[in-house]
Tab-separated table of C-alpha atoms in Angstrom:
chain	number	residue	atom	x	y	z
A	6	MET	CA	-11.579	12.339	-19.552
A	7	LYS	CA	-11.709	8.646	-19.845
A	8	ILE	CA	-9.684	6.710	-17.168
A	9	LEU	CA	-8.605	3.106	-16.893
A	10	VAL	CA	-7.549	1.795	-13.466
A	11	ILE	CA	-5.552	-1.402	-13.242
A	12	GLY	CA	-6.082	-3.687	-10.309
A	13	SER	CA	-9.093	-5.549	-8.337
A	14	GLY	CA	-8.379	-4.827	-4.559
A	15	GLY	CA	-9.454	-2.508	-1.903
A	16	ARG	CA	-6.909	0.255	-2.873
A	17	GLU	CA	-8.159	0.089	-6.425
A	18	HIS	CA	-11.949	0.244	-5.012
A	19	ALA	CA	-10.808	3.365	-3.141
A	20	LEU	CA	-9.132	4.842	-6.215
A	21	VAL	CA	-12.018	4.333	-8.460
A	22	HIS	CA	-14.488	5.709	-5.708
A	23	LYS	CA	-12.378	8.980	-5.543
A	24	LEU	CA	-11.778	9.333	-9.265
A	25	ASN	CA	-15.650	8.868	-9.749
A	26	GLN	CA	-15.995	12.030	-7.763
A	27	SER	CA	-13.906	14.089	-10.024
A	28	LYS	CA	-15.467	16.685	-12.415
A	29	LEU	CA	-12.639	16.001	-14.895
A	30	VAL	CA	-13.367	12.219	-15.267
A	31	THR	CA	-16.182	11.268	-17.469
A	32	HIS	CA	-15.723	7.507	-17.706
A	33	ILE	CA	-13.756	4.893	-15.565
A	34	ASP	CA	-12.931	1.416	-16.898
A	35	VAL	CA	-11.293	-1.126	-14.399
A	36	ILE	CA	-9.174	-4.069	-15.410
A	37	PRO	CA	-10.098	-6.574	-13.936
A	38	GLY	CA	-11.848	-4.734	-11.115
A	39	ASN	CA	-14.080	-6.529	-8.629
A	40	ASP	CA	-18.040	-6.801	-8.506
A	41	ALA	CA	-18.356	-4.318	-5.720
A	42	MET	CA	-17.128	-1.568	-8.310
A	43	THR	CA	-19.897	-1.964	-10.922
A	44	SER	CA	-22.075	1.073	-9.626
A	45	ILE	CA	-19.185	3.345	-10.113
A	46	ALA	CA	-17.229	1.905	-12.937
A	47	ASN	CA	-17.131	-0.536	-16.000
A	48	ILE	CA	-15.237	-3.657	-14.819
A	49	HIS	CA	-13.560	-5.982	-17.252
A	50	SER	CA	-12.771	-9.258	-15.286
A	51	GLU	CA	-12.289	-10.979	-18.613
A	52	ILE	CA	-8.859	-9.214	-18.984
A	53	ALA	CA	-6.034	-10.237	-16.306
A	54	GLU	CA	-3.969	-7.431	-14.924
A	55	THR	CA	-0.930	-9.649	-16.240
A	56	ASN	CA	-2.134	-9.475	-19.708
A	57	HIS	CA	-0.158	-6.410	-20.801
A	58	ASP	CA	-0.861	-6.789	-24.229
A	59	ALA	CA	-4.561	-7.018	-23.811
A	60	ILE	CA	-4.621	-3.941	-21.570
A	61	LEU	CA	-2.664	-1.945	-24.242
A	62	ASP	CA	-5.192	-2.987	-26.893
A	63	PHE	CA	-8.133	-2.055	-24.560
A	64	ALA	CA	-6.519	1.349	-24.047
A	65	LYS	CA	-6.093	2.186	-27.633
A	66	ASN	CA	-9.533	0.828	-28.633
A	67	HIS	CA	-11.269	2.643	-25.974
A	68	ALA	CA	-9.463	6.047	-26.302
A	69	ILE	CA	-8.307	5.851	-22.740
A	70	GLU	CA	-6.491	9.055	-21.630
A	71	TRP	CA	-5.117	8.070	-18.530
A	72	VAL	CA	-4.165	4.627	-16.935
A	73	ILE	CA	-3.741	4.589	-13.177
A	74	ILE	CA	-1.852	1.523	-12.040
A	75	GLY	CA	-2.853	0.377	-8.507
A	76	PRO	CA	-1.024	-2.719	-7.646
A	77	GLU	CA	2.898	-3.254	-7.720
A	78	GLN	CA	3.325	-6.430	-9.675
A	79	PRO	CA	1.977	-4.616	-13.101
A	80	LEU	CA	4.473	-1.804	-12.261
A	81	THR	CA	7.595	-4.110	-11.687
A	82	ASP	CA	6.647	-6.081	-14.746
A	83	GLY	CA	6.801	-2.975	-16.817
A	84	LEU	CA	3.188	-2.244	-17.743
A	85	ALA	CA	3.874	1.549	-17.620
A	86	ASP	CA	6.540	1.204	-20.185
A	87	LEU	CA	4.216	-0.536	-22.566
A	88	LEU	CA	1.627	2.036	-22.417
A	89	ILE	CA	3.743	4.996	-22.411
A	90	GLU	CA	5.543	3.863	-25.488
A	91	ALA	CA	2.153	3.667	-27.216
A	92	GLY	CA	1.521	7.321	-26.087
A	93	ILE	CA	-0.875	6.816	-23.344
A	94	SER	CA	-0.436	8.777	-20.181
A	95	VAL	CA	0.152	6.826	-16.998
A	96	PHE	CA	0.087	7.463	-13.191
A	97	GLY	CA	2.699	5.079	-12.103
A	98	PRO	CA	6.392	4.553	-12.397
A	99	ASN	CA	8.047	2.712	-15.179
A	100	GLN	CA	9.844	-0.647	-14.513
A	101	ALA	CA	13.312	0.718	-13.914
A	102	ALA	CA	12.010	3.286	-11.228
A	103	ALA	CA	9.693	0.706	-9.764
A	104	GLN	CA	12.787	-1.155	-8.513
A	105	ILE	CA	12.414	0.980	-5.429
A	106	GLU	CA	9.745	-1.450	-4.308
A	107	GLY	CA	10.581	-4.489	-6.341
A	108	SER	CA	14.198	-4.913	-4.903
A	109	LYS	CA	15.140	-4.359	-1.298
A	110	THR	CA	18.742	-4.460	-2.361
A	111	PHE	CA	18.149	-1.649	-4.854
A	112	ALA	CA	16.345	0.518	-2.473
A	113	LYS	CA	18.933	-0.148	0.407
A	114	ASN	CA	22.040	0.557	-1.686
A	115	LEU	CA	20.284	3.793	-2.988
A	116	MET	CA	19.606	5.006	0.541
A	117	LYS	CA	23.164	4.188	1.635
A	118	LYS	CA	24.687	6.056	-1.380
A	119	TYR	CA	22.592	9.124	-0.864
A	120	ASP	CA	22.736	9.049	3.043
A	121	ILE	CA	19.042	8.684	3.589
A	122	PRO	CA	18.214	7.323	7.043
A	123	THR	CA	17.339	3.728	7.236
A	124	ALA	CA	18.476	0.448	9.261
A	125	ASP	CA	21.885	-0.959	8.790
A	126	TYR	CA	21.563	-3.881	6.855
A	127	ARG	CA	23.458	-6.746	5.045
A	128	GLU	CA	22.641	-8.593	1.946
A	129	ILE	CA	23.020	-12.477	1.825
A	130	ASN	CA	22.726	-14.392	-1.232
A	131	ASP	CA	23.556	-17.845	0.331
A	132	LYS	CA	21.395	-19.809	2.844
A	133	ASN	CA	24.282	-21.207	4.638
A	134	GLU	CA	25.875	-18.054	5.168
A	135	ALA	CA	22.679	-16.710	6.284
A	136	LEU	CA	22.253	-19.382	8.960
A	137	ASN	CA	25.817	-18.695	10.091
A	138	TYR	CA	24.981	-14.918	10.239
A	139	VAL	CA	21.937	-15.463	12.418
A	140	ASP	CA	23.919	-17.532	14.615
A	141	THR	CA	25.819	-14.483	16.125
A	142	CYS	CA	23.972	-11.233	14.927
A	143	ALA	CA	22.266	-8.908	17.170
A	144	LEU	CA	18.554	-9.551	17.983
A	145	PRO	CA	15.924	-8.892	17.126
A	146	VAL	CA	16.750	-8.949	13.427
A	147	VAL	CA	14.436	-8.229	10.495
A	148	LEU	CA	14.634	-10.512	7.385
A	149	LYS	CA	13.199	-9.086	4.193
A	150	LYS	CA	12.963	-11.323	1.083
A	151	ASP	CA	14.359	-9.425	-1.869
A	152	GLY	CA	11.587	-8.835	-4.376
A	153	LEU	CA	7.612	-8.587	-4.230
A	154	ALA	CA	5.775	-10.524	-1.451
A	155	ALA	CA	2.435	-8.960	-1.102
A	156	GLY	CA	3.350	-7.282	2.146
A	157	LYS	CA	4.252	-11.041	3.583
A	158	GLY	CA	7.870	-11.155	2.889
A	159	VAL	CA	9.144	-9.662	6.196
A	160	ILE	CA	9.939	-11.600	9.328
A	161	ILE	CA	11.036	-9.945	12.491
A	162	ALA	CA	13.084	-12.712	14.615
A	163	HIS	CA	13.418	-12.252	18.465
A	164	THR	CA	15.337	-15.274	19.204
A	165	ARG	CA	18.042	-17.418	17.552
A	166	GLU	CA	15.349	-20.218	16.777
A	167	GLU	CA	12.915	-17.690	15.199
A	168	ALA	CA	15.893	-16.370	13.076
A	169	VAL	CA	16.795	-19.876	11.865
A	170	ASP	CA	13.245	-20.652	11.113
A	171	ALA	CA	12.871	-17.493	9.124
A	172	VAL	CA	15.983	-18.274	7.046
A	173	HIS	CA	14.518	-21.526	5.918
A	174	THR	CA	11.072	-19.759	5.145
A	175	LEU	CA	12.646	-17.182	2.958
A	176	TYR	CA	15.330	-19.410	1.356
A	177	PRO	CA	13.335	-21.999	-0.626
A	178	ASN	CA	16.601	-22.096	-2.743
A	179	ASP	CA	20.112	-21.912	-1.542
A	180	ASN	CA	20.819	-18.881	-3.623
A	181	ASP	CA	17.956	-16.725	-2.896
A	182	LYS	CA	18.564	-13.107	-1.990
A	183	VAL	CA	17.493	-11.909	1.511
A	184	VAL	CA	18.216	-8.557	3.201
A	185	PHE	CA	18.885	-8.730	7.011
A	186	GLU	CA	18.322	-5.456	8.824
A	187	ALA	CA	18.888	-4.086	12.266
A	188	PHE	CA	15.728	-3.841	14.333
A	189	LEU	CA	14.536	-0.308	14.656
A	190	GLU	CA	12.409	0.813	17.737
A	191	GLY	CA	9.804	3.494	17.343
A	192	GLU	CA	6.405	4.364	16.073
A	193	GLU	CA	5.680	3.465	12.444
A	194	PHE	CA	3.835	5.775	9.900
A	195	SER	CA	3.027	5.990	6.231
A	196	VAL	CA	3.459	8.960	3.885
A	197	MET	CA	2.289	9.200	0.333
A	198	THR	CA	4.359	11.488	-1.729
A	199	PHE	CA	3.419	12.612	-5.272
A	200	VAL	CA	6.642	12.381	-7.347
A	201	ASN	CA	7.609	13.560	-10.797
A	202	GLY	CA	11.427	13.408	-11.304
A	203	ASP	CA	12.871	15.624	-8.534
A	204	TYR	CA	9.486	17.192	-7.861
A	205	ALA	CA	8.087	15.713	-4.698
A	206	VAL	CA	5.011	16.773	-2.864
A	207	PRO	CA	3.873	14.773	0.142
A	208	PHE	CA	0.294	14.308	1.303
A	209	GLU	CA	-0.329	16.803	3.919
A	210	THR	CA	-1.866	14.257	6.236
A	211	ILE	CA	-0.463	10.641	7.017
A	212	ALA	CA	-1.839	7.259	7.994
A	213	GLN	CA	-0.818	4.546	10.350
A	214	ASP	CA	-1.182	1.042	9.240
A	215	HIS	CA	-1.496	-2.205	11.394
A	216	LYS	CA	0.634	-4.771	9.831
A	217	ARG	CA	0.591	-7.705	12.390
A	218	ALA	CA	-2.501	-9.991	12.055
A	219	TYR	CA	-3.495	-9.953	15.846
A	220	ASP	CA	-4.498	-7.544	18.559
A	221	GLY	CA	-1.534	-5.771	20.162
A	222	ASP	CA	0.781	-6.210	17.191
A	223	GLN	CA	1.073	-9.886	17.614
A	224	GLY	CA	1.378	-12.569	14.996
A	225	PRO	CA	2.715	-12.677	11.507
A	226	ASN	CA	3.118	-9.550	9.045
A	227	THR	CA	0.198	-9.233	6.841
A	228	GLY	CA	-0.658	-6.792	3.817
A	229	GLY	CA	-2.220	-4.630	6.436
A	230	MET	CA	-5.212	-5.192	8.894
A	231	GLY	CA	-6.467	-1.684	9.236
A	232	ALA	CA	-5.311	2.073	9.108
A	233	TYR	CA	-6.402	5.399	10.358
A	234	CYS	CA	-5.658	8.988	9.567
A	235	PRO	CA	-4.608	11.527	10.746
A	236	VAL	CA	-1.974	10.365	13.216
A	237	PRO	CA	-2.070	13.057	15.926
A	238	HIS	CA	0.910	11.814	17.860
A	239	ILE	CA	3.279	12.118	14.860
A	240	SER	CA	4.107	16.052	14.812
A	241	ASP	CA	4.204	18.359	12.121
A	242	ASP	CA	7.878	18.671	12.866
A	243	VAL	CA	8.376	14.928	12.261
A	244	LEU	CA	6.662	15.300	8.933
A	245	ARG	CA	8.840	18.212	8.008
A	246	GLN	CA	11.872	16.042	8.999
A	247	THR	CA	10.479	13.085	6.851
A	248	ASN	CA	10.108	15.472	4.029
A	249	ASP	CA	13.456	17.007	4.274
A	250	ARG	CA	15.648	13.943	5.058
A	251	ILE	CA	13.635	11.104	3.022
A	252	ALA	CA	11.033	12.418	0.378
A	253	GLN	CA	12.970	15.293	-1.273
A	254	PRO	CA	16.389	13.337	-1.219
A	255	ILE	CA	15.061	10.059	-2.584
A	256	ALA	CA	13.425	11.887	-5.362
A	257	LYS	CA	16.621	13.746	-6.341
A	258	ALA	CA	18.568	10.456	-5.838
A	259	LEU	CA	16.291	8.532	-8.268
A	260	LYS	CA	16.642	11.327	-10.822
A	261	ALA	CA	20.448	11.388	-10.532
A	262	GLU	CA	20.755	7.801	-11.123
A	263	GLY	CA	18.760	8.191	-14.362
A	264	TYR	CA	15.359	6.753	-13.062
A	265	HIS	CA	12.377	8.935	-13.890
A	266	TYR	CA	9.784	8.416	-11.230
A	267	PHE	CA	6.179	9.622	-12.058
A	268	GLY	CA	3.414	8.609	-9.574
A	269	ILE	CA	2.915	8.006	-5.861
A	270	LEU	CA	5.882	6.944	-3.565
A	271	TYR	CA	4.859	5.554	-0.518
A	272	ILE	CA	7.314	6.004	2.295
A	273	GLY	CA	6.921	3.402	5.115
A	274	ALA	CA	8.670	5.175	8.122
A	275	ILE	CA	9.551	4.716	11.817
A	276	LEU	CA	10.153	7.503	14.173
A	277	THR	CA	13.311	6.470	16.139
A	278	LYS	CA	15.279	8.358	18.895
A	279	GLU	CA	17.511	9.497	15.949
A	280	GLY	CA	14.536	10.751	14.051
A	281	PRO	CA	12.519	9.350	11.126
A	282	LYS	CA	13.922	6.410	9.146
A	283	VAL	CA	12.853	4.475	6.132
A	284	ILE	CA	11.411	1.030	6.709
A	285	GLU	CA	10.440	0.542	3.039
A	286	PHE	CA	9.201	2.173	-0.133
A	287	ASN	CA	6.600	1.184	-2.297
A	288	ALA	CA	5.955	2.302	-5.887
A	289	ARG	CA	2.190	2.881	-5.254
A	290	PHE	CA	-0.486	3.720	-2.914
A	291	GLY	CA	-0.289	1.745	0.247
A	292	ASP	CA	-3.161	-0.680	1.030
A	293	PRO	CA	-5.042	-0.065	3.402
A	294	GLU	CA	-3.660	3.241	3.829
A	295	ALA	CA	-5.189	4.522	0.323
A	296	GLN	CA	-8.626	3.473	1.631
A	297	VAL	CA	-8.613	6.003	4.578
A	298	LEU	CA	-6.373	8.684	2.940
A	299	LEU	CA	-8.467	8.920	-0.266
A	300	THR	CA	-11.633	8.960	1.891
A	301	ARG	CA	-10.292	11.920	3.771
A	302	LEU	CA	-8.855	13.871	0.844
A	303	GLU	CA	-11.671	16.272	-0.184
A	304	SER	CA	-9.777	17.728	-3.247
A	305	ASP	CA	-9.801	16.280	-6.689
A	306	LEU	CA	-7.304	13.444	-7.092
A	307	MET	CA	-7.343	13.665	-10.851
A	308	ALA	CA	-6.656	17.386	-10.790
A	309	HIS	CA	-3.772	16.651	-8.518
A	310	ILE	CA	-2.378	14.078	-11.005
A	311	LEU	CA	-2.570	16.802	-13.892
A	312	GLU	CA	-0.771	19.277	-11.629
A	313	LEU	CA	1.922	16.747	-10.716
A	314	LYS	CA	2.327	16.176	-14.351
A	315	ASP	CA	2.941	19.906	-15.032
A	316	LYS	CA	4.897	20.293	-11.793
A	317	LYS	CA	2.405	22.885	-10.485
A	318	PRO	CA	1.506	23.413	-6.965
A	319	ILE	CA	-0.639	20.696	-5.602
A	320	SER	CA	-3.157	22.430	-3.578
A	321	GLN	CA	-4.543	19.644	-1.261
A	322	LYS	CA	-7.809	19.943	0.795
A	323	TRP	CA	-8.539	17.565	3.615
A	324	LYS	CA	-11.663	16.857	5.596
A	325	SER	CA	-11.659	17.868	9.257
A	326	GLU	CA	-12.996	14.433	10.032
A	327	SER	CA	-10.788	11.356	11.201
A	328	VAL	CA	-11.216	8.239	9.158
A	329	VAL	CA	-10.624	4.622	10.592
A	330	GLY	CA	-10.768	1.490	8.359
A	331	VAL	CA	-10.847	-2.004	9.663
A	332	MET	CA	-9.892	-4.952	7.596
A	333	LEU	CA	-11.669	-8.207	7.838
A	334	ALA	CA	-9.674	-11.186	6.660
A	335	SER	CA	-10.198	-14.849	5.905
A	336	LYS	CA	-9.315	-17.120	8.921
A	337	GLY	CA	-5.905	-18.489	8.363
A	338	TYR	CA	-4.605	-15.506	6.593
A	339	PRO	CA	-1.493	-14.669	5.899
A	340	ALA	CA	-0.983	-18.513	5.693
A	341	SER	CA	-3.554	-20.780	3.961
A	342	TYR	CA	-7.350	-20.111	4.201
A	343	GLU	CA	-10.584	-21.185	2.609
A	344	LYS	CA	-12.315	-19.319	-0.129
A	345	GLY	CA	-16.068	-19.519	-1.312
A	346	HIS	CA	-17.720	-18.321	2.014
A	347	HIS	CA	-20.769	-16.142	1.751
A	348	VAL	CA	-20.394	-12.626	2.956
A	349	THR	CA	-23.414	-10.384	3.553
A	350	GLY	CA	-24.639	-7.161	5.497
A	351	PHE	CA	-22.712	-4.486	3.501
A	352	GLU	CA	-24.306	-4.504	0.081
A	353	GLU	CA	-26.696	-1.636	0.716
A	354	ASP	CA	-24.058	0.585	2.086
A	355	LEU	CA	-21.018	0.099	-0.284
A	356	GLU	CA	-19.888	3.695	0.125
A	357	HIS	CA	-18.319	2.639	3.604
A	358	TYR	CA	-16.974	-0.523	2.644
A	359	PHE	CA	-13.809	-1.124	0.330
A	360	VAL	CA	-13.656	-4.704	-1.121
A	361	SER	CA	-10.443	-6.648	-1.454
A	362	GLY	CA	-11.288	-10.374	-1.759
A	363	LEU	CA	-14.953	-10.744	-2.750
A	364	LYS	CA	-16.608	-11.843	-5.933
A	365	LYS	CA	-20.192	-12.846	-6.831
A	366	ASP	CA	-21.064	-16.562	-7.346
A	367	GLU	CA	-23.528	-18.029	-9.682
A	368	ALA	CA	-26.446	-16.975	-7.618
A	369	GLN	CA	-25.011	-13.453	-7.437
A	370	ASN	CA	-23.940	-13.703	-3.740
A	371	PHE	CA	-20.719	-12.362	-2.551
A	372	VAL	CA	-18.286	-15.144	-1.431
A	373	THR	CA	-14.616	-14.805	-0.138
A	374	SER	CA	-11.934	-15.119	-3.082
A	375	GLY	CA	-8.789	-13.761	-1.120
A	376	GLY	CA	-7.035	-13.447	2.259
A	377	ARG	CA	-7.955	-9.797	3.104
A	378	VAL	CA	-11.611	-9.519	2.338
A	379	ILE	CA	-13.297	-6.285	3.133
A	380	LEU	CA	-12.580	-2.890	4.952
A	381	ALA	CA	-15.082	-1.187	6.971
A	382	LEU	CA	-14.751	2.512	7.094
A	383	GLY	CA	-15.764	5.049	9.888
A	384	GLU	CA	-15.605	8.840	9.707
A	385	GLY	CA	-16.068	11.188	12.918
A	386	ASP	CA	-15.177	14.340	14.528
A	387	THR	CA	-12.528	12.486	16.545
A	388	ILE	CA	-10.560	9.184	16.057
A	389	GLN	CA	-12.590	7.677	18.747
A	390	LYS	CA	-15.890	8.348	17.003
A	391	ALA	CA	-14.401	7.179	13.692
A	392	GLN	CA	-13.278	4.182	15.339
A	393	GLU	CA	-16.692	3.376	16.923
A	394	LEU	CA	-18.380	3.846	13.671
A	395	ALA	CA	-15.969	1.695	11.765
A	396	TYR	CA	-16.589	-1.395	14.309
A	397	GLN	CA	-20.349	-0.654	14.099
A	398	ARG	CA	-20.029	-1.290	10.267
A	399	VAL	CA	-17.857	-4.333	10.994
A	400	SER	CA	-20.635	-5.818	13.217
A	401	LYS	CA	-23.065	-5.564	10.218
A	402	ILE	CA	-20.924	-8.048	8.335
A	403	GLU	CA	-22.302	-11.474	8.619
A	404	ASN	CA	-19.833	-14.251	8.203
A	405	ASP	CA	-18.142	-16.646	10.733
A	406	ALA	CA	-15.103	-17.349	8.260
A	407	LEU	CA	-13.565	-13.874	8.877
A	408	PHE	CA	-11.526	-12.358	11.597
A	409	TYR	CA	-10.254	-8.724	12.384
A	410	ARG	CA	-8.257	-6.898	15.007
A	411	LYS	CA	-10.104	-5.136	17.577
A	412	ASP	CA	-7.488	-2.388	18.380
A	413	ILE	CA	-7.345	-0.484	15.093
A	414	ALA	CA	-6.307	3.146	15.849
A	415	ASN	CA	-5.885	2.493	19.597
A	416	LYS	CA	-2.444	3.998	19.526
A	417	ALA	CA	-3.982	7.320	18.790
A	418	LEU	CA	-6.297	7.218	21.717
A	419	LYS	CA	-3.559	6.848	24.462
């Protein structure tokens, strides 16, 4: 089976690595890919993931049987629709269904209509109205830009001053759309769910992401500074509640509203005193959760995609080991940062690193090309052993232009 993966980050690196293990997959192409994938796939950096017509032509000309779309932007821009219309199988929702991630308002309104637990919210489309609102609203308040923001469009304001600053940040134009949410207290966790219409099958293990830039959950939100799985302090009962109250109802709600969803639905959840509630949905694998979950998944991902297509039972098999992933990012991220810094120390052990923001320069050296740069993996009989190994692999990376959190997975060790 010939597969085409769309994307260039660490999530796509993990997807390619996992698909490469499948007995069903004979050939993998990646558009645009990254230079760390060359040993496991054919990368095509000459084609941009935004060039949908070129992707379609490539898929046709190379007899691609399945396209796996990794990032959110091609999904919300309708790449799946174009490929499906040409008769090519796609793992990833169409443009209409991808609104579940592409529009915070769409997702919140859908949850409200179908009584799916989430934070109380208010949508405000006027900057002056927003400034008046934060002058009196309950604190902390969570501001979410309506639309894609690469994990950085969320601001938690604890004071009036922070709330005013957040309004100015998220309203570059006076009539932009922002969702204001009540702040939820609790433990966050991530659930990946296979969805085909009203058929929803959650992963049997979950991950926990670390969104804030610095240790102790301090600093601005990022696309994710690390993750680990399993999450032992989130009980099986909580997972059953998440499935019963969120995963199954949202799949049925999408179908009832006429949206056919096929792919992975990411549920960003939080365990509150009232039970699990939704923080956000993503229309694809989370990043960096995908890196640790796919590493722990022992069964065949491609086989599961085919089982999902036919709505057959998805018999997942998971390794007994725990997995911890630590992200190294460019200093300054998620704000401005420099590119072009050499990074070494990982090249001979690529099986334990997933690359997000590196490319080779003219001398064939890896240099930084993004905010989040590389994730170091550790596996072990316990989370502590996996954590120790992950940080050992972090220490092998030589570069003084990167930073990382030193407390990834600590919540599981308390």
